[in-house]
XYZ file of C-alpha atoms in Angstrom:
406
model
C 36.118 -8.836 4.428
C 38.964 -8.570 1.605
C 36.781 -10.783 -0.162
C 33.741 -8.968 0.350
C 35.308 -6.067 -0.801
C 36.755 -7.170 -3.934
C 33.194 -9.003 -4.927
C 31.336 -5.835 -3.931
C 33.843 -3.789 -6.061
C 33.131 -6.144 -9.280
C 29.390 -5.554 -8.522
C 29.818 -1.771 -8.381
C 31.495 -1.225 -11.480
C 29.089 -3.734 -13.690
C 26.308 -1.530 -11.871
C 27.930 1.588 -13.191
C 28.581 0.379 -16.634
C 24.879 -0.817 -17.002
C 23.921 2.740 -15.868
C 26.272 4.457 -17.925
C 25.003 2.244 -20.943
C 21.160 2.715 -20.497
C 21.220 6.564 -19.172
C 24.019 8.281 -20.861
C 24.626 6.187 -24.260
C 26.252 9.667 -25.974
C 29.222 9.221 -23.412
C 30.558 6.534 -25.668
C 34.461 5.998 -26.413
C 35.536 8.554 -29.155
C 37.242 6.048 -30.763
C 33.645 3.951 -31.615
C 32.341 7.331 -33.294
C 32.932 8.313 -36.956
C 36.235 10.668 -37.412
C 35.647 13.649 -38.743
C 37.676 16.235 -40.255
C 35.962 19.408 -39.379
C 38.070 21.474 -36.623
C 34.853 22.752 -35.032
C 33.100 19.217 -34.973
C 36.223 18.041 -33.388
C 35.892 20.792 -30.559
C 32.214 19.919 -30.233
C 32.631 16.663 -29.698
C 35.397 17.198 -27.210
C 33.428 19.702 -25.413
C 30.486 17.313 -25.327
C 32.175 14.376 -24.515
C 34.805 16.176 -21.381
C 37.915 14.432 -20.610
C 37.060 11.854 -18.270
C 33.744 11.145 -19.542
C 34.710 8.802 -22.327
C 37.227 6.584 -20.247
C 36.182 3.030 -19.688
C 34.266 2.853 -16.523
C 36.767 0.672 -15.093
C 38.773 3.511 -14.917
C 36.369 5.917 -13.665
C 35.820 3.687 -10.599
C 39.867 3.360 -10.117
C 39.943 7.220 -10.361
C 37.344 7.715 -7.848
C 39.099 4.980 -5.447
C 42.004 7.439 -5.075
C 39.671 10.601 -4.162
C 38.773 11.856 -0.749
C 35.443 12.037 -0.190
C 35.233 15.823 0.002
C 36.700 15.312 -3.967
C 34.400 13.057 -5.095
C 31.658 15.513 -4.307
C 33.259 18.001 -6.201
C 33.311 15.591 -9.040
C 29.839 15.064 -8.924
C 28.971 18.846 -9.162
C 31.186 19.222 -12.502
C 28.251 17.576 -14.868
C 24.915 16.070 -14.726
C 26.648 12.682 -15.772
C 28.932 12.791 -13.049
C 26.604 13.662 -10.302
C 24.783 10.273 -10.971
C 27.568 8.408 -10.967
C 28.741 9.751 -7.798
C 25.532 8.999 -6.064
C 25.716 5.439 -6.884
C 24.542 3.447 -3.312
C 26.762 0.580 -4.543
C 29.451 2.996 -4.611
C 29.415 3.992 -1.352
C 28.549 1.099 0.002
C 32.378 0.077 -1.337
C 34.013 2.934 0.366
C 32.207 2.214 3.482
C 33.690 -1.543 3.936
C 36.975 -0.279 2.666
C 37.491 2.687 5.120
C 35.587 1.919 8.364
C 38.551 0.043 9.628
C 40.822 3.017 9.334
C 38.652 5.582 11.111
C 40.360 6.691 14.243
C 37.337 7.517 16.176
C 33.245 7.362 15.992
C 30.425 8.362 18.298
C 26.739 8.126 18.850
C 26.211 10.550 16.064
C 28.443 9.557 13.942
C 28.397 5.612 14.147
C 27.014 3.738 11.030
C 24.188 1.685 10.810
C 26.099 -1.304 10.337
C 22.968 -3.850 9.844
C 23.485 -2.235 6.138
C 26.335 -3.771 5.672
C 25.126 -7.410 5.952
C 22.263 -7.259 3.685
C 22.783 -9.822 0.612
C 23.840 -8.266 -3.056
C 20.849 -9.063 -4.900
C 20.209 -8.683 -8.546
C 18.126 -5.416 -8.171
C 21.447 -4.315 -6.938
C 23.194 -5.236 -9.747
C 20.690 -3.581 -12.282
C 19.325 -0.195 -13.030
C 16.291 -1.138 -14.495
C 14.111 -0.641 -11.379
C 16.043 2.973 -10.624
C 14.160 5.809 -11.050
C 14.406 9.500 -9.774
C 16.128 12.584 -11.646
C 19.347 11.083 -11.854
C 18.017 7.749 -13.312
C 18.536 5.675 -9.692
C 17.393 6.067 -6.315
C 19.057 4.881 -3.151
C 17.536 1.184 -3.131
C 17.222 0.395 0.139
C 19.642 2.565 2.350
C 21.590 5.687 1.468
C 25.308 4.500 1.782
C 26.452 8.106 0.764
C 24.935 9.561 3.739
C 26.179 7.352 6.330
C 29.967 7.462 4.981
C 29.895 11.318 4.984
C 28.284 11.666 8.946
C 31.104 8.942 9.569
C 34.502 9.576 8.245
C 36.302 11.951 10.178
C 37.736 13.902 7.706
C 34.087 14.493 6.554
C 33.080 15.872 10.280
C 35.749 18.197 10.270
C 35.265 19.797 7.266
C 31.939 19.998 7.118
C 31.247 21.106 10.549
C 29.260 24.746 10.540
C 31.369 27.447 11.284
C 30.213 29.385 14.341
C 29.861 33.263 14.125
C 32.578 35.445 15.650
C 30.643 36.314 18.852
C 30.266 32.606 19.925
C 34.013 32.175 20.142
C 34.737 35.711 22.013
C 31.845 34.181 24.464
C 33.587 30.893 24.466
C 36.971 32.602 25.616
C 35.237 34.621 28.250
C 33.463 31.439 29.429
C 37.013 29.775 29.581
C 38.117 32.551 32.110
C 35.331 31.913 34.969
C 36.137 29.182 37.420
C 34.223 26.496 37.129
C 33.855 22.888 39.613
C 36.625 20.486 38.640
C 34.641 17.556 36.263
C 35.718 14.320 37.554
C 35.641 11.051 35.752
C 36.045 7.315 36.896
C 38.093 5.272 34.372
C 38.143 1.423 34.389
C 38.471 -1.388 32.185
C 40.531 -3.966 30.929
C 43.262 -2.302 28.811
C 44.607 -0.488 31.709
C 45.534 -4.110 33.005
C 46.448 -6.104 30.412
C 48.483 -4.265 27.988
C 52.148 -4.656 27.935
C 52.595 -0.584 28.437
C 50.924 0.797 31.482
C 48.569 3.213 30.163
C 47.636 4.831 33.521
C 51.433 4.887 34.328
C 51.869 6.620 30.734
C 49.364 9.118 31.456
C 51.081 10.170 34.881
C 54.110 10.700 33.451
C 53.243 12.688 30.449
C 53.799 16.848 31.434
C 53.877 17.915 27.579
C 49.969 16.186 26.782
C 48.178 16.228 30.431
C 50.338 17.954 33.535
C 49.747 16.177 36.498
C 48.473 18.658 39.213
C 48.652 16.535 42.408
C 46.386 14.427 44.344
C 43.446 16.676 45.839
C 42.875 16.259 49.832
C 39.269 15.388 49.070
C 38.009 11.973 49.402
C 35.235 10.389 46.933
C 32.969 8.612 49.328
C 36.070 7.224 51.338
C 37.757 5.662 48.100
C 40.396 8.183 47.033
C 40.328 11.831 44.983
C 42.011 10.558 42.273
C 44.640 12.683 40.055
C 44.064 15.914 38.910
C 45.291 17.005 35.439
C 45.193 20.219 32.932
C 44.335 19.979 29.723
C 45.211 22.560 27.380
C 46.806 25.081 30.146
C 42.932 25.771 31.269
C 40.920 22.958 31.951
C 41.525 21.313 35.430
C 39.662 17.905 35.275
C 40.044 14.700 37.851
C 40.584 10.923 37.077
C 39.486 8.616 39.193
C 41.389 4.972 38.712
C 39.361 1.881 39.647
C 41.236 -1.415 39.326
C 39.530 -4.595 39.334
C 42.677 -5.975 40.905
C 45.606 -5.113 43.292
C 48.809 -4.736 41.480
C 50.702 -7.915 42.635
C 47.450 -9.455 41.023
C 48.027 -7.791 37.874
C 51.739 -8.582 37.429
C 51.122 -12.083 38.121
C 48.120 -12.353 35.854
C 49.958 -10.467 33.051
C 52.895 -12.983 33.315
C 50.977 -15.959 33.667
C 48.508 -14.959 31.012
C 45.304 -15.837 33.230
C 42.620 -13.967 34.689
C 41.677 -13.126 37.710
C 38.352 -12.402 39.696
C 37.084 -8.998 39.237
C 36.707 -7.083 42.400
C 34.485 -4.389 40.734
C 31.481 -6.360 39.747
C 29.716 -9.213 41.327
C 27.295 -11.245 39.028
C 24.113 -11.533 40.268
C 22.315 -13.696 38.006
C 22.378 -14.752 33.987
C 19.575 -13.380 31.483
C 17.815 -15.329 28.802
C 20.310 -15.467 26.506
C 22.782 -16.943 29.194
C 24.870 -13.580 29.225
C 26.099 -12.652 33.098
C 24.109 -9.665 34.713
C 26.788 -7.576 36.974
C 26.298 -5.499 40.090
C 28.594 -2.730 40.939
C 30.323 -3.239 44.134
C 28.902 -0.693 46.578
C 32.162 1.626 46.399
C 31.766 1.561 43.173
C 28.389 2.596 42.881
C 28.950 5.223 45.328
C 31.472 6.546 42.831
C 29.222 6.167 39.840
C 26.935 8.625 41.471
C 29.179 11.668 42.139
C 31.330 11.313 38.979
C 30.601 13.457 35.905
C 31.676 10.740 33.101
C 33.156 7.563 32.454
C 36.239 6.673 30.830
C 36.603 2.652 29.736
C 40.231 1.378 28.562
C 39.212 -1.287 26.145
C 42.388 -3.670 24.924
C 42.183 -2.953 21.129
C 44.641 -5.499 20.606
C 43.582 -8.349 17.869
C 42.059 -11.406 19.560
C 41.477 -9.546 22.824
C 38.588 -8.675 24.903
C 35.096 -10.434 25.694
C 32.500 -8.085 24.172
C 29.552 -9.946 26.184
C 31.510 -9.326 29.827
C 32.591 -6.043 28.980
C 29.426 -4.725 27.701
C 27.511 -6.111 30.652
C 30.007 -4.411 33.196
C 29.477 -1.079 31.183
C 25.934 -0.964 31.161
C 25.824 -1.812 35.022
C 28.137 1.272 35.660
C 26.112 3.474 33.935
C 22.727 2.232 35.222
C 23.982 2.803 38.616
C 25.023 6.255 37.725
C 22.027 7.974 38.570
C 20.952 11.798 37.470
C 18.508 13.139 35.498
C 20.991 13.512 32.343
C 22.936 10.433 31.117
C 26.406 10.849 31.586
C 28.899 10.506 29.157
C 31.125 7.538 28.248
C 34.598 7.887 26.660
C 35.975 4.548 25.398
C 39.529 4.530 24.677
C 40.404 1.595 22.323
C 44.040 1.072 23.185
C 47.118 -1.252 22.086
C 50.655 -1.140 23.533
C 52.702 0.338 21.060
C 52.004 1.986 17.332
C 51.952 -0.243 14.448
C 54.381 -0.070 11.524
C 52.662 1.708 8.709
C 54.343 0.068 6.044
C 51.737 -0.111 3.327
C 49.358 2.464 2.339
C 45.263 2.074 3.348
C 44.482 1.602 -0.105
C 47.154 -1.278 -0.826
C 45.773 -2.752 2.319
C 42.829 -3.017 1.759
C 43.256 -3.962 -1.939
C 45.781 -6.947 -0.316
C 43.777 -8.044 1.996
C 45.829 -6.866 4.845
C 43.997 -6.195 8.084
C 44.968 -3.709 11.182
C 46.185 -5.544 14.207
C 44.048 -3.502 16.252
C 40.188 -3.795 16.434
C 38.709 -0.909 14.549
C 37.025 1.774 16.204
C 33.644 0.288 14.739
C 33.845 -2.689 15.729
C 34.560 -1.954 19.079
C 31.684 -0.127 19.492
C 29.820 -2.739 18.282
C 31.564 -5.329 20.709
C 30.738 -3.245 23.705
C 27.058 -2.859 22.528
C 27.478 1.233 22.528
C 24.680 1.684 19.919
C 22.323 0.242 22.648
C 23.023 2.827 25.333
C 21.092 6.180 25.632
C 24.344 7.863 26.654
C 26.579 9.879 24.676
C 29.735 7.941 24.039
C 32.532 7.848 21.599
C 35.196 5.781 21.014
C 38.949 6.844 20.291
C 42.109 4.823 18.948
C 44.434 5.026 21.527
C 48.183 4.065 21.785
C 49.480 3.506 25.328
C 53.332 4.173 24.616
C 52.679 7.651 22.870
C 48.948 8.384 24.614
C 48.051 9.412 20.949
C 44.454 10.109 20.536
C 43.786 10.660 23.681
C 43.763 14.165 23.842
C 41.039 13.892 21.202
C 38.900 12.054 23.340
C 39.397 14.305 26.670
C 38.289 17.151 24.430
C 35.145 15.509 23.535
C 34.786 14.253 27.342
C 35.401 17.735 28.902
C 32.922 19.277 26.193
C 29.848 16.718 26.888
C 30.726 17.564 30.612
C 29.631 20.802 30.249
C 32.915 22.294 30.083
C 33.829 25.565 27.639
C 36.636 25.032 25.632
C 37.956 27.716 24.335
C 38.704 27.740 20.492
C 36.435 24.778 19.843
């Protein structure tokens, strides 16, 4: 990945330089122009050139790499020249490759089309000869800028449309009306494989999600799960589905071996040799009565079986039933926080990689773009439960809960 980013960096600089030389030849370095002693002509030249316009393209590109997406868009609004420069599709392809591994969440609406990044760089990408349009260039085959801006978490929050005041009041009033307690089934290898028990930490985090207790009702004879309180206003219930019992889990964790999954049975294999799972009868009953699903994935490096996990998720969603597809929250979980010793930009430049599976890669590994359900992947840490509340908030809203202030 680092080699691909460095290769694209040189291509972007070369493309920007050719574009500038062809369509903005007046943006030359002042030293190349004939000096003038007339103060008025000197001031006119400075106004025409601008503070940043005369810098070499290499430095202009370097400056843009330190700007946030919003700042880059503001830079593009300063002049016709910068509007053309910041809309370079290769520039945003570079930003996608560099920044996607550090996005803390992604969902079915903001997921970039990853096939765009797999397309090889061609001579057309490097040359402006075939570019056309009001600013001298076109988006080539893909609009990388739009893909970046819709997926970047900071852009999602900053450019969300503001709600009218009456909608905020209505949301508050609706939050006062008692509603049915939504129920979610939670499963996945991250509950059983991590060094820090995610479920145990969840049950002992009163400052984040206070436990209200275990309701007396039963869900199809399996159990009632545990009820929690979100934001001191909204109750919800989580029914935990373990694939093994506690003794088997502890033994498998100590011996680093896998055990038989009691939640699913393999019916057959498809044409590509991938297993096709069927949930156990009691799991099927649970899937039909819950309002959504929480999948705890093991996001630690080198962990996870993409084909099996994808097949099991599809099996659960397919047997859920109902006229409306039920939402799926994927908690991309690691045991502990990783030390942040190098900045994101330096990590990318030095070829460093994160010690966890990025959210975008997790979504691809689990085959989430192929499903019709609403889904979200959220970075989560079992020890601190960071990221959990963002995921729960999304899941409640997708389940029809009106959250006050959201």
